[in-house]
Coordinates of C-alpha atoms in Angstrom, one line a residue:
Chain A
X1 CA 12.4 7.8 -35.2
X2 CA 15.1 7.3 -32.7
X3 CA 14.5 6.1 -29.3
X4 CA 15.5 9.0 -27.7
X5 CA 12.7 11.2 -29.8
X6 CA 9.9 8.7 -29.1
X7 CA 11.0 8.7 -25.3
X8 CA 11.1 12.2 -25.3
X9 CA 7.7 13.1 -27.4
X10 CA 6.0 10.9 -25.0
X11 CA 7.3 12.5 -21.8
X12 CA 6.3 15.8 -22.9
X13 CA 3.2 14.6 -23.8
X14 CA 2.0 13.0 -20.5
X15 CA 3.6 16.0 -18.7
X16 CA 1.1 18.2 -21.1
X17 CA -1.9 16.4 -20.3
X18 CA -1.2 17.3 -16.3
X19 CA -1.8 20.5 -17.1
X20 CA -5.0 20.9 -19.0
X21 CA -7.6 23.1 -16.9
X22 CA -7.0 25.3 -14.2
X23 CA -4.2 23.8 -12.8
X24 CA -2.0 25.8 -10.4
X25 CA 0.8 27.0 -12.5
X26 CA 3.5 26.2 -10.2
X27 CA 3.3 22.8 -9.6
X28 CA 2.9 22.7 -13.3
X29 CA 5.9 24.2 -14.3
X30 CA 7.9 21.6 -11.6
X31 CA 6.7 18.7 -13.1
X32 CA 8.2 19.8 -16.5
X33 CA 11.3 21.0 -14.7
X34 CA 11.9 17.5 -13.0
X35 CA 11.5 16.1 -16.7
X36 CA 13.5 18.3 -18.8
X37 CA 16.4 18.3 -19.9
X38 CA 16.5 14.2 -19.4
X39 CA 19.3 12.6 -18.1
X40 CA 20.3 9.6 -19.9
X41 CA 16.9 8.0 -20.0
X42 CA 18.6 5.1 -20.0
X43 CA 15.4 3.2 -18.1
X44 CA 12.9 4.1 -20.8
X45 CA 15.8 3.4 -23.6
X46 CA 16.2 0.1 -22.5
X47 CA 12.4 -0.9 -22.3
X48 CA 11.9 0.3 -25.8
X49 CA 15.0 -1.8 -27.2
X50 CA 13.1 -5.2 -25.1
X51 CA 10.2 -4.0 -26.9
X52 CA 11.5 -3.6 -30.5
X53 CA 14.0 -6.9 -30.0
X54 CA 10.2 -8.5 -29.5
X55 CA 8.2 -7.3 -32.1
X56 CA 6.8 -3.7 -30.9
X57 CA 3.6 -4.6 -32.7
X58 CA 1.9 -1.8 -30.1
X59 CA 4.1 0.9 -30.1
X60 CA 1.8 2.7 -28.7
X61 CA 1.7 1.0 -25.4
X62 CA 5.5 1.0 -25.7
X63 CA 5.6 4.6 -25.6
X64 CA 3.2 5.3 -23.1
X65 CA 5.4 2.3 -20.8
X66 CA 8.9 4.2 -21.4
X67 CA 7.2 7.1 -20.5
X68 CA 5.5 5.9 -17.0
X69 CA 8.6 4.5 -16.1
X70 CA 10.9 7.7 -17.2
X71 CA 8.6 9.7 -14.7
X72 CA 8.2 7.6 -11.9
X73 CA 12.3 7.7 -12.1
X74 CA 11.8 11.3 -12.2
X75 CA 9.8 11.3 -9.2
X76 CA 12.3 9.4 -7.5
X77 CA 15.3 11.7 -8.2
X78 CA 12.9 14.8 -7.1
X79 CA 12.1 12.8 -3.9
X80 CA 15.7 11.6 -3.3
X81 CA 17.1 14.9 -3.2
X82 CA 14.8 16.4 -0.9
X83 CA 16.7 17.8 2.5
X84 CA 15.5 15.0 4.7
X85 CA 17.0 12.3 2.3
X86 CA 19.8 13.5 0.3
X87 CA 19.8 17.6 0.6
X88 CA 20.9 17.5 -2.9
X89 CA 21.9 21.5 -4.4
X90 CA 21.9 20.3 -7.9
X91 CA 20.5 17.2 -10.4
X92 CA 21.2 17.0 -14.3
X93 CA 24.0 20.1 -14.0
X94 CA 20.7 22.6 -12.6
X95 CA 19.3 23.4 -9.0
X96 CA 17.8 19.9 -6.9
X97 CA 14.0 20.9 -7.3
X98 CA 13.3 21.7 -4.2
X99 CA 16.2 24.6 -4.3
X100 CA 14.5 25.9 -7.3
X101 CA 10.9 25.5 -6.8
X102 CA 10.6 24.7 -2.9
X103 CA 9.8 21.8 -0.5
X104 CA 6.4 21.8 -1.3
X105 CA 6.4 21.4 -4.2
X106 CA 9.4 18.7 -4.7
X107 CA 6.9 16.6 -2.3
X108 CA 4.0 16.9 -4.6
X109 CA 6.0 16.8 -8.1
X110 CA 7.2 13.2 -6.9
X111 CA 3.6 12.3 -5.8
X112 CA 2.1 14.0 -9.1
X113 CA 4.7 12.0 -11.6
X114 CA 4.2 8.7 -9.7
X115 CA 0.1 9.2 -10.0
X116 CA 1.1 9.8 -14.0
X117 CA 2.7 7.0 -14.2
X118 CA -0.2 4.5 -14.0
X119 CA -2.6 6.7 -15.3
X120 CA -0.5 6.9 -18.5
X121 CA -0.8 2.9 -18.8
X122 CA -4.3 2.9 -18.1
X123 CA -5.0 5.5 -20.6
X124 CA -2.9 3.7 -23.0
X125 CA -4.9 0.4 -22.8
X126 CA -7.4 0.2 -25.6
X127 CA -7.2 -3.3 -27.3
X128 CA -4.6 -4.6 -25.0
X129 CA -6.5 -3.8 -21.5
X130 CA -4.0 -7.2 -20.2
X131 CA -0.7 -5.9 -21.3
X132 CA -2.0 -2.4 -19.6
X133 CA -2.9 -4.3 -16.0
X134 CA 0.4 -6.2 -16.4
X135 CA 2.3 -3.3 -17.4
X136 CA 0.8 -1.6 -14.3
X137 CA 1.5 -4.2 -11.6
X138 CA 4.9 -5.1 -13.2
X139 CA 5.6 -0.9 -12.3
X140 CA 3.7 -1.2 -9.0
X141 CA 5.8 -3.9 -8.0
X142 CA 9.0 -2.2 -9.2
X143 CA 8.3 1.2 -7.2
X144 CA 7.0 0.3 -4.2
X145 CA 6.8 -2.0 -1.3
X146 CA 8.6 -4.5 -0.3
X147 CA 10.4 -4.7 -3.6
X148 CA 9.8 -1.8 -5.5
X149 CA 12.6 1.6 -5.0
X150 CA 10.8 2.8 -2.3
X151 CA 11.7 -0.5 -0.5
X152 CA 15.3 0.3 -1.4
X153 CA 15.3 3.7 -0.3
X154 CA 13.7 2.2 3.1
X155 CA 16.7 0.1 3.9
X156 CA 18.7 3.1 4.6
X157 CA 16.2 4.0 7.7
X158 CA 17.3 0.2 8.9
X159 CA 19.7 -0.7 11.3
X160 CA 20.5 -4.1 9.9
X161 CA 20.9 -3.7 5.7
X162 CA 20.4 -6.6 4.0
X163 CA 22.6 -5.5 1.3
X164 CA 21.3 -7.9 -1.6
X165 CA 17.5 -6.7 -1.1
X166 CA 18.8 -3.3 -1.1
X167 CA 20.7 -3.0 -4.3
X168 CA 17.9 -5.1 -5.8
X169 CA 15.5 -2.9 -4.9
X170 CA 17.1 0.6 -4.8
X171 CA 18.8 0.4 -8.1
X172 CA 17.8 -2.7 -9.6
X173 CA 13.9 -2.4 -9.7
X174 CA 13.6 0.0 -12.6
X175 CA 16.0 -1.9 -14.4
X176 CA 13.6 -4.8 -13.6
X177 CA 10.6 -3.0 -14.9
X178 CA 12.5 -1.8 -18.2
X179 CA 13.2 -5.6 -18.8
X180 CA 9.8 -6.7 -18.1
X181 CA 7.4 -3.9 -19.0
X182 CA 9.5 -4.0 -22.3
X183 CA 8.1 -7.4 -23.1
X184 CA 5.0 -6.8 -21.5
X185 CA 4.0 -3.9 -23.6
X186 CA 5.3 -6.1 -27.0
X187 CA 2.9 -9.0 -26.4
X188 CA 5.4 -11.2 -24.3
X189 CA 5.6 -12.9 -21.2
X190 CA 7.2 -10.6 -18.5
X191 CA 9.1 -12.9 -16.3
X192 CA 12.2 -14.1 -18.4
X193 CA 13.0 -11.0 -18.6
X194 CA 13.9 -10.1 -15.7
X195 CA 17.2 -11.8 -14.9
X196 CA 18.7 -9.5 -17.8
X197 CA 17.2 -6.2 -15.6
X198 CA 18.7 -7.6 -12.9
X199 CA 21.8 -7.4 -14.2
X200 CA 21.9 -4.4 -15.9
X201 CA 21.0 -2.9 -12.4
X202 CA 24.0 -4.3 -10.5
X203 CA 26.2 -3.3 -13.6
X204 CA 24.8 0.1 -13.2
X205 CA 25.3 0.2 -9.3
X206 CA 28.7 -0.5 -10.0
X207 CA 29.8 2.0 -12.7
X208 CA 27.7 4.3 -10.8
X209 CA 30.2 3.2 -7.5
X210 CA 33.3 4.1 -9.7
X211 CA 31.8 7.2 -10.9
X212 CA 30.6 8.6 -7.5
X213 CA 34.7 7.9 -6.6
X214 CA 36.0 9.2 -9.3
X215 CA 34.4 11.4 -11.2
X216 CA 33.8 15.2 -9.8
X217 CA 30.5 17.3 -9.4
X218 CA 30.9 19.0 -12.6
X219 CA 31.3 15.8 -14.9
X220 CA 28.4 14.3 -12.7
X221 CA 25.9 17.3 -12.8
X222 CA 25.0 16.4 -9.1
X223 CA 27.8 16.0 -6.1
X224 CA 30.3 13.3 -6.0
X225 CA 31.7 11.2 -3.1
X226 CA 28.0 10.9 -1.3
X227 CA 28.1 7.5 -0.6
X228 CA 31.4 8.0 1.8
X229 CA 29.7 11.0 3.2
X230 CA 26.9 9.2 4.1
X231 CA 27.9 5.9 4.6
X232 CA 26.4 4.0 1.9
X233 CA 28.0 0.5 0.4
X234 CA 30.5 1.6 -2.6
X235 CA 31.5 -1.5 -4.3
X236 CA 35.0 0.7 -4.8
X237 CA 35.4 0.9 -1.6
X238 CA 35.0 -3.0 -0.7
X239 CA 36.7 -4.2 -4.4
X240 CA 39.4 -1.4 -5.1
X241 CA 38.9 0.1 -8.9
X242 CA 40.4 -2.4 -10.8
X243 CA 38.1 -5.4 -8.9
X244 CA 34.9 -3.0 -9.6
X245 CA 35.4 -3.1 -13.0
X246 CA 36.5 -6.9 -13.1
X247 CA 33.0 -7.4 -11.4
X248 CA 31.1 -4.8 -14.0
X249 CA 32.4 -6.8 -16.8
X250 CA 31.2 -10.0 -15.7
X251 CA 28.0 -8.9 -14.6
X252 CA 27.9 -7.2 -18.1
X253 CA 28.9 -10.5 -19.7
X254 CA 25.9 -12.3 -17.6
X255 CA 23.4 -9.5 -19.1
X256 CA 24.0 -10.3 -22.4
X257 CA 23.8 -14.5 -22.0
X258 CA 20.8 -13.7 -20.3
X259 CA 18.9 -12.5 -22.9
X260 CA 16.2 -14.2 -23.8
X261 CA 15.6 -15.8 -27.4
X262 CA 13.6 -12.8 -29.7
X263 CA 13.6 -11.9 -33.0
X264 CA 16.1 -8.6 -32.2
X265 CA 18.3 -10.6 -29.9
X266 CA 21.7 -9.4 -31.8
X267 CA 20.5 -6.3 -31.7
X268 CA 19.8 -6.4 -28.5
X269 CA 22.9 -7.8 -27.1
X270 CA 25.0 -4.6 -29.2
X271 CA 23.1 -2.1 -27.7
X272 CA 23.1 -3.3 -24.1
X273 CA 27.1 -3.3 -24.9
X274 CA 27.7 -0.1 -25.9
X275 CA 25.3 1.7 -23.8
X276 CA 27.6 0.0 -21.1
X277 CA 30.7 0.8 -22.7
X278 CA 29.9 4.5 -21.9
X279 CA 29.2 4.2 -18.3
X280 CA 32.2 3.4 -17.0
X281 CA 34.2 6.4 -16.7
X282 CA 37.9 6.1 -19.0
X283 CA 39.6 6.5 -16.1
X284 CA 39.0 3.3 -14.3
X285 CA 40.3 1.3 -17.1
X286 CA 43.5 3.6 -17.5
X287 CA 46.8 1.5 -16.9
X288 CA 47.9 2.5 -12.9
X289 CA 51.2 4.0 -13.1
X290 CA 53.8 1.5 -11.8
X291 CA 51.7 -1.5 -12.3
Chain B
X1 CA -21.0 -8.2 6.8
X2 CA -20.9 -4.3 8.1
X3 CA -18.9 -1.8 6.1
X4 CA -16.5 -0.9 8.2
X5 CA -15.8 -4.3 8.4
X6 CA -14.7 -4.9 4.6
X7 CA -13.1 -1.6 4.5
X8 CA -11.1 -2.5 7.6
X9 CA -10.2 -5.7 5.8
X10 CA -9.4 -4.8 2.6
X11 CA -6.9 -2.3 3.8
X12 CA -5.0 -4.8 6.2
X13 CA -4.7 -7.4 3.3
X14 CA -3.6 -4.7 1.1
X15 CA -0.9 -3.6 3.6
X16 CA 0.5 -7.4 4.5
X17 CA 0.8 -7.8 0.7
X18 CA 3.4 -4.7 0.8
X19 CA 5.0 -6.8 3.7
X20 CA 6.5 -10.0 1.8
X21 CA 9.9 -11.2 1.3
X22 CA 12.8 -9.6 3.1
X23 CA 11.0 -6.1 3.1
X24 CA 12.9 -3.3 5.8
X25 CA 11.1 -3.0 8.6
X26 CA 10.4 0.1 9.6
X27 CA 8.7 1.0 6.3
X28 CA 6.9 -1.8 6.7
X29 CA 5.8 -0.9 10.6
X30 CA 5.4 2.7 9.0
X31 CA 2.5 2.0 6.7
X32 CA 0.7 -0.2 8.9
X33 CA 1.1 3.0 11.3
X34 CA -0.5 5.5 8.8
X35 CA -3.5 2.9 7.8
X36 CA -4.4 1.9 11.4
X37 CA -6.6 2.7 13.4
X38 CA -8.8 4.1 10.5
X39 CA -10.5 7.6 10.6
X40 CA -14.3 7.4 9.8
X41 CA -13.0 5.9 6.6
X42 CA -15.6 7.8 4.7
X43 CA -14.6 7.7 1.7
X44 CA -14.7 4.0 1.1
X45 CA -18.0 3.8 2.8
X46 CA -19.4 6.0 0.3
X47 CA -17.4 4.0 -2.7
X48 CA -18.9 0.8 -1.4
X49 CA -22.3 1.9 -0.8
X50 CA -22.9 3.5 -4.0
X51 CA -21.4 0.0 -5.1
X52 CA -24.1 -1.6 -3.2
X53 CA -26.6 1.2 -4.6
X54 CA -25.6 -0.1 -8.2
X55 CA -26.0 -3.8 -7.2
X56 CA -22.3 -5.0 -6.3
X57 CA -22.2 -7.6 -8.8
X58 CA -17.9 -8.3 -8.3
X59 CA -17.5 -7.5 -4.6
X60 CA -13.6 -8.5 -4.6
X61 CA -13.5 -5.5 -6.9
X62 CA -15.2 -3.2 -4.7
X63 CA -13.4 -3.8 -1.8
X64 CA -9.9 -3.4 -3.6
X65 CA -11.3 0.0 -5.1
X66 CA -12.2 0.9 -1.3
X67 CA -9.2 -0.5 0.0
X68 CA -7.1 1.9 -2.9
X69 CA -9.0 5.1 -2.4
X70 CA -8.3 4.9 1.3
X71 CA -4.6 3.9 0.9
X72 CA -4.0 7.2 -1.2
X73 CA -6.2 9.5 1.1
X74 CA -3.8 8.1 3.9
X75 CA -0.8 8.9 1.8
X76 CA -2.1 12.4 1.6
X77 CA -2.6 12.9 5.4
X78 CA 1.1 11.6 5.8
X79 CA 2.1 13.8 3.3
X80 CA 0.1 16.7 4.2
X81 CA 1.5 16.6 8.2
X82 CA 5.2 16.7 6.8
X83 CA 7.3 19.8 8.4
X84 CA 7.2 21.5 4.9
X85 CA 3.4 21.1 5.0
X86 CA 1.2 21.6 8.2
X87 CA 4.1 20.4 10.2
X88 CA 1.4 18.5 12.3
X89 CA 2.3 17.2 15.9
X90 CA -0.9 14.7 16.0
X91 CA -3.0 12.8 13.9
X92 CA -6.2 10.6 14.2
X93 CA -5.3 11.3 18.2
X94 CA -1.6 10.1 17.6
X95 CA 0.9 11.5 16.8
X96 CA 2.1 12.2 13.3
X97 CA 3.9 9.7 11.3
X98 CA 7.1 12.1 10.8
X99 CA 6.9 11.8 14.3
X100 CA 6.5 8.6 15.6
X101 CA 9.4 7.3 12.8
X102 CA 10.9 9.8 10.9
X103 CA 10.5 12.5 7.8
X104 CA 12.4 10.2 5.7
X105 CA 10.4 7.1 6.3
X106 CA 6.9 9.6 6.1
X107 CA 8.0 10.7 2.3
X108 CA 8.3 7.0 1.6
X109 CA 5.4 6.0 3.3
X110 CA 3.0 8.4 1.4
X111 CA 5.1 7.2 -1.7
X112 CA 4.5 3.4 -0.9
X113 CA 0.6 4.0 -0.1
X114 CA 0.5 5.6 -3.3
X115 CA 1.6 3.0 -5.8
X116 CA 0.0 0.4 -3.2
X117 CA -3.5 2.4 -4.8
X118 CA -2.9 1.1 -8.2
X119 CA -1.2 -1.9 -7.5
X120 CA -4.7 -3.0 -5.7
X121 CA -6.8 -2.4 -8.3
X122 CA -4.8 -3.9 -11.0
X123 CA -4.7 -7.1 -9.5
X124 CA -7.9 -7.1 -8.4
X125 CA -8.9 -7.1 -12.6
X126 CA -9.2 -10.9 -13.2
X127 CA -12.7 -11.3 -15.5
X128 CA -13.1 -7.2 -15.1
X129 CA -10.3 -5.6 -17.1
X130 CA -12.0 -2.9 -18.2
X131 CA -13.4 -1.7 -15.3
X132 CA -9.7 -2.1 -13.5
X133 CA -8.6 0.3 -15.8
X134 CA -11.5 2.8 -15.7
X135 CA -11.0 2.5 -11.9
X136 CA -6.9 3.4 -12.4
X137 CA -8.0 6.2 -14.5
X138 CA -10.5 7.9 -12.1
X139 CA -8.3 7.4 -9.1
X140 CA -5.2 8.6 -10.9
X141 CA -7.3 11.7 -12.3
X142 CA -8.6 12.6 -9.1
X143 CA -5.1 12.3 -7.2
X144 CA -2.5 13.9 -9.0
X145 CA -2.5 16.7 -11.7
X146 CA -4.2 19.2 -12.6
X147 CA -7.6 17.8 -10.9
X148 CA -6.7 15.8 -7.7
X149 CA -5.3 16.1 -4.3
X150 CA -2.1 16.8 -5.5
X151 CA -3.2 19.7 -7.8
X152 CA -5.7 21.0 -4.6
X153 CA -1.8 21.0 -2.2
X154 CA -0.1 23.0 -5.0
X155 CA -3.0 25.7 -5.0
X156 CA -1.4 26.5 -2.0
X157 CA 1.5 27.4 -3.2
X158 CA 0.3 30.3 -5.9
X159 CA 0.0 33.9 -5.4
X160 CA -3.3 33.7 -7.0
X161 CA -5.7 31.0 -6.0
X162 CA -8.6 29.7 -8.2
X163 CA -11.0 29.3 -5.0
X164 CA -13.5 27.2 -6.8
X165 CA -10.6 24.5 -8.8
X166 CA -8.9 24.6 -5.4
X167 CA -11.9 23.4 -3.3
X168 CA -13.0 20.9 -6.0
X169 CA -9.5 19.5 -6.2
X170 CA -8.4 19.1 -2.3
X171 CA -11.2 17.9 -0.6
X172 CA -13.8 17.0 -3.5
X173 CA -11.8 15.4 -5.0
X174 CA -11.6 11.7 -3.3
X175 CA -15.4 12.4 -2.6
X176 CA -16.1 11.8 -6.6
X177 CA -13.4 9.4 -7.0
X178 CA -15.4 7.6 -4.4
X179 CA -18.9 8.0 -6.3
X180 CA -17.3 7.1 -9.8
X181 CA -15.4 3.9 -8.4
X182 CA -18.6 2.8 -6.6
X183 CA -20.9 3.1 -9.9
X184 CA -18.1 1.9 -11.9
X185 CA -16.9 -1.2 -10.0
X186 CA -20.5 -2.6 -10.0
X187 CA -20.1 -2.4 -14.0
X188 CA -22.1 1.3 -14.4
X189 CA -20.3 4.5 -16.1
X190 CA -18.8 6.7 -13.3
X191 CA -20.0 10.0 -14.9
X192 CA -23.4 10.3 -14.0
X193 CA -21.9 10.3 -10.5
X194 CA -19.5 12.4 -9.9
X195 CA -21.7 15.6 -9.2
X196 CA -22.8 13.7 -5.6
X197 CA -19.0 13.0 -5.2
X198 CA -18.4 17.0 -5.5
X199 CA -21.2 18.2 -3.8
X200 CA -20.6 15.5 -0.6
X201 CA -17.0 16.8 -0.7
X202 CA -18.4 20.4 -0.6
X203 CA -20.8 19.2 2.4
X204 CA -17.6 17.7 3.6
X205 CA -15.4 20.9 3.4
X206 CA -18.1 22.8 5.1
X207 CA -18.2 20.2 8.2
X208 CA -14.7 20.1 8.0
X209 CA -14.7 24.3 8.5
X210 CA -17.2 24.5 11.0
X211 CA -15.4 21.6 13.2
X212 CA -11.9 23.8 12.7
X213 CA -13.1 26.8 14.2
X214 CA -15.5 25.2 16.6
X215 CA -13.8 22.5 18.4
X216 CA -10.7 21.9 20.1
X217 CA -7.9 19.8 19.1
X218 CA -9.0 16.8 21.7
X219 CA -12.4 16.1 19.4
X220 CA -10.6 16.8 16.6
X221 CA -7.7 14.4 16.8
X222 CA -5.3 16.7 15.4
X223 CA -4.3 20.6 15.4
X224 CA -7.4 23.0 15.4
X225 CA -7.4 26.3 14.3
X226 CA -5.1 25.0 11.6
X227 CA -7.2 27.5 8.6
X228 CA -6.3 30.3 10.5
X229 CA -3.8 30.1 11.3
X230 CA -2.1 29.0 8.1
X231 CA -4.2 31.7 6.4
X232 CA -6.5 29.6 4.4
X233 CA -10.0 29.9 3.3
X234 CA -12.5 29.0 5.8
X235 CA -15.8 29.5 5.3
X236 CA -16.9 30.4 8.6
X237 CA -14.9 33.4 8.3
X238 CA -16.9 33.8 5.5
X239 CA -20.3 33.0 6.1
X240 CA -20.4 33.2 9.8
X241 CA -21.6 29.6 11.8
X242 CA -25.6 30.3 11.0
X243 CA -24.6 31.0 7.4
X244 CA -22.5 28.3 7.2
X245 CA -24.7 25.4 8.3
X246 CA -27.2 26.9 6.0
X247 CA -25.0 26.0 3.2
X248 CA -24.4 23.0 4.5
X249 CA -28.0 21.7 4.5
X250 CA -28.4 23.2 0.8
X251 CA -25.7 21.5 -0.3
X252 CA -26.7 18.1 1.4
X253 CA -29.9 18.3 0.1
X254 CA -28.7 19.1 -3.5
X255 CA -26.0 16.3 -3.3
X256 CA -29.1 13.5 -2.6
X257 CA -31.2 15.2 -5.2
X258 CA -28.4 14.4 -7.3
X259 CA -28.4 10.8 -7.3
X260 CA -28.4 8.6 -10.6
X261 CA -31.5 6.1 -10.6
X262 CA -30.4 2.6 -9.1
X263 CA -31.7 -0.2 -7.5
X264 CA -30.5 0.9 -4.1
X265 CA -31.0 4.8 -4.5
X266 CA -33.5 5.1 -1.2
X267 CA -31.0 3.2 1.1
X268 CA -28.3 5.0 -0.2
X269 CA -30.0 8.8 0.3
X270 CA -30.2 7.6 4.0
X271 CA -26.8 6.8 4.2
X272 CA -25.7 10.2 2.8
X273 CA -27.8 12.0 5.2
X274 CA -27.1 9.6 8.5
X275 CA -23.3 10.5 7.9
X276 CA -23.8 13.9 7.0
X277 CA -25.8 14.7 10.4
X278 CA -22.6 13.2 12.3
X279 CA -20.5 15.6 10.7
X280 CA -21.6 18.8 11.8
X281 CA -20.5 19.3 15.4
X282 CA -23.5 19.9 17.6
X283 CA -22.9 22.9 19.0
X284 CA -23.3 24.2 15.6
X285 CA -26.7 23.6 15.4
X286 CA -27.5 25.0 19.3
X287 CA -29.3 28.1 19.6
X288 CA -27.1 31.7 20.0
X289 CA -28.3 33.0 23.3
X290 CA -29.7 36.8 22.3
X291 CA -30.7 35.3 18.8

């Protein structure tokens, strides 16, 4: 099966099982909306390739990991947009949630998905109830505070940033938990792991940089320029395009050094690369004219 | 050492561990704010003496199940008092957190608390994996969709309301996450208890209607009148005071009836009933002149 079908059958799976019983019919039909069509899913892709590069001998627990993470990035998008954070109109190319359900019910979508999360791990535990904890305080750690992306998304209430913890923890932390959780739910020790997360975060923060300056709405499926209009770091902005994508491919090149050694390290290492490749938008590597 | 006390401890360690490393700060001062000082903390006083009841045999477990139940019922009065919600002034005789910080920093507060829940328990797991996870599952179950708080908030927002799975989800609901943990973090199964977890939350919800529409907003500590004013059920307007304190007591009595055989079921039938008499404001109880 490819990753993108197992990730997919398991998200619509544990959005199924939120709605057994009487459940208002609503909030129901949010929770699906906030997971469907999936972006990328590049979180959930990268924990299962950690996992199969180390075995996968639970997939299982894999599944059930990509899946926890895929909604509690959900959550975060649903949250993120909301009018007192980013007053987002659109997300994936289709109305922010709160535009197309309401306020309401973008607050409790983001509290629901994050709840089924870790419930998802817990459920998923049998015969490896210690990969389950781990999995679960590895994700803990990732979403909330101080380090997780609610940390991150806290910085921008503070007057003084300290810019490393906030790219660490607003973008970086989910990378962190693909990594680790990865391993984790394969049998392995987390913490190697999570120097290559690490980096894929700050090479995701910076093609994300070059696309939020160069792309438009429609090839984004959500607005572009927000980080001048609201006065976030853009590494574009401080590095110029040509020094952003210097840095992305040395940060890239760090990734992939990083790896740890596993039975699917080659593997590994190509699909990290090409999953990379197609971040960047073509533009920023076109020649400049008169240069 | 008194109840309150371990509750009251359990909570602050759980909110300096979300306070390490180069964490921003006014998230950090925000979820100290929303924890502090505690309500009646009822909820973990029921989780810890039906722990008790059961024999408490790992009390660092107990605590941390307190200590994550009332995390995520503080979460859910931070969320509940934001502007798209009850757009609460005051709380716990202060005023609201979107108040005293800001909406942005009360979405990630009730966010943080949230994940803090889980994070508690599953390092609180060492030599009691099993139960960790049973305790994830219940609190998870009984927070987000389609049978906790979360599903008892989005009632709200349909045209049709199932009274009964709309009670039993948004107020009940901690109540028999708070019998279950108890019973299961002293090593018992949680089912045999949840129907004194519903049926204290329904004693709870009837309290909780009689003080709305009897007292004023300095005893209560927040807003009253809030039922009907936002046009929700109230069972006053139903059953009239008399008729609703007679509920009350048949409730009560049919919640202690309920208890599982334990060691400490005696002590802890007195404890139901002691708190249950302070819930029902007195002038309830007074005669009607004319009557």
């Amino acid at each position: 099966m490819r990753l993108s079908d197992r990730i997919d059958a398991a998200v619509a799976s544990a959005i199924q099982s939120g709605q057994r019983g009487p459940a208002p019919q609503r909030l129901s039909a949010a929770l699906h909306y906030a997971v469907t069509p999936g972006g990328a899913r590049i979180r959930p892709t990268i924990l299962l390739s950690v996992a199969m590069a180390c075995g996968d001998d639970r997939p299982a627990l894999s599944d059930a990991a990509a899946a926890a993470l895929e909604v509690i990035h959900c959550a975060s998008l649903v949250h993120d947009d909301l009018p007192c954070f980013d007053d987002a109109d659109t997300r994936r190319g289709k109305p922010a949630l709160h535009r197309a359900f309401s306020e309401p019910l973008a607050v409790l979508t983001g509290d629901s998905l994050i709840v089924m999360g870790f419930q998802l791990l817990a459920r998923a535990a049998a015969h490896a109830p210690d990969r389950a904890l781990a999995l679960i305080d590895v994700l803990a750690t990732r979403t909330g505070m101080p380090f997780g992306i609610c940390a991150g998304q806290g910085w921008e209430s503070e007057d003084q940033i300290d810019l490393a913890a906030y790219h660490r923890s607003k973008t970086g932390a989910l990378f962190i938990a693909a990594t680790q959780m990865g391993a984790i739910a394969a049998g392995q020790d987390g913490e190697p792991w999570a120097e290559l997360g690490d980096r894929i975060g700050e090479a995701f923060q910076l093609a994300d940089d070059l696309r939020d300056a160069l792309c438009d709405a429609t090839e984004l499926g959500k607005p572009a320029g927000q980080d001048d209009l609201h006065g976030r770091p853009n590494a574009v902005a401080q590095l110029g395009i040509r020094g952003a994508v210097a840095r992305f491919d040395d940060v890239l090149a760090g990734a992939i050094s990083s790896i740890p050694a596993c039975p699917g390290e080659a593997a590994l290492a190509q699909m990290v690369r090409a999953y990379a490749d197609r971040l960047v938008p073509a533009v920023a590597r076109q020649p400049i004219p008169g240069e």
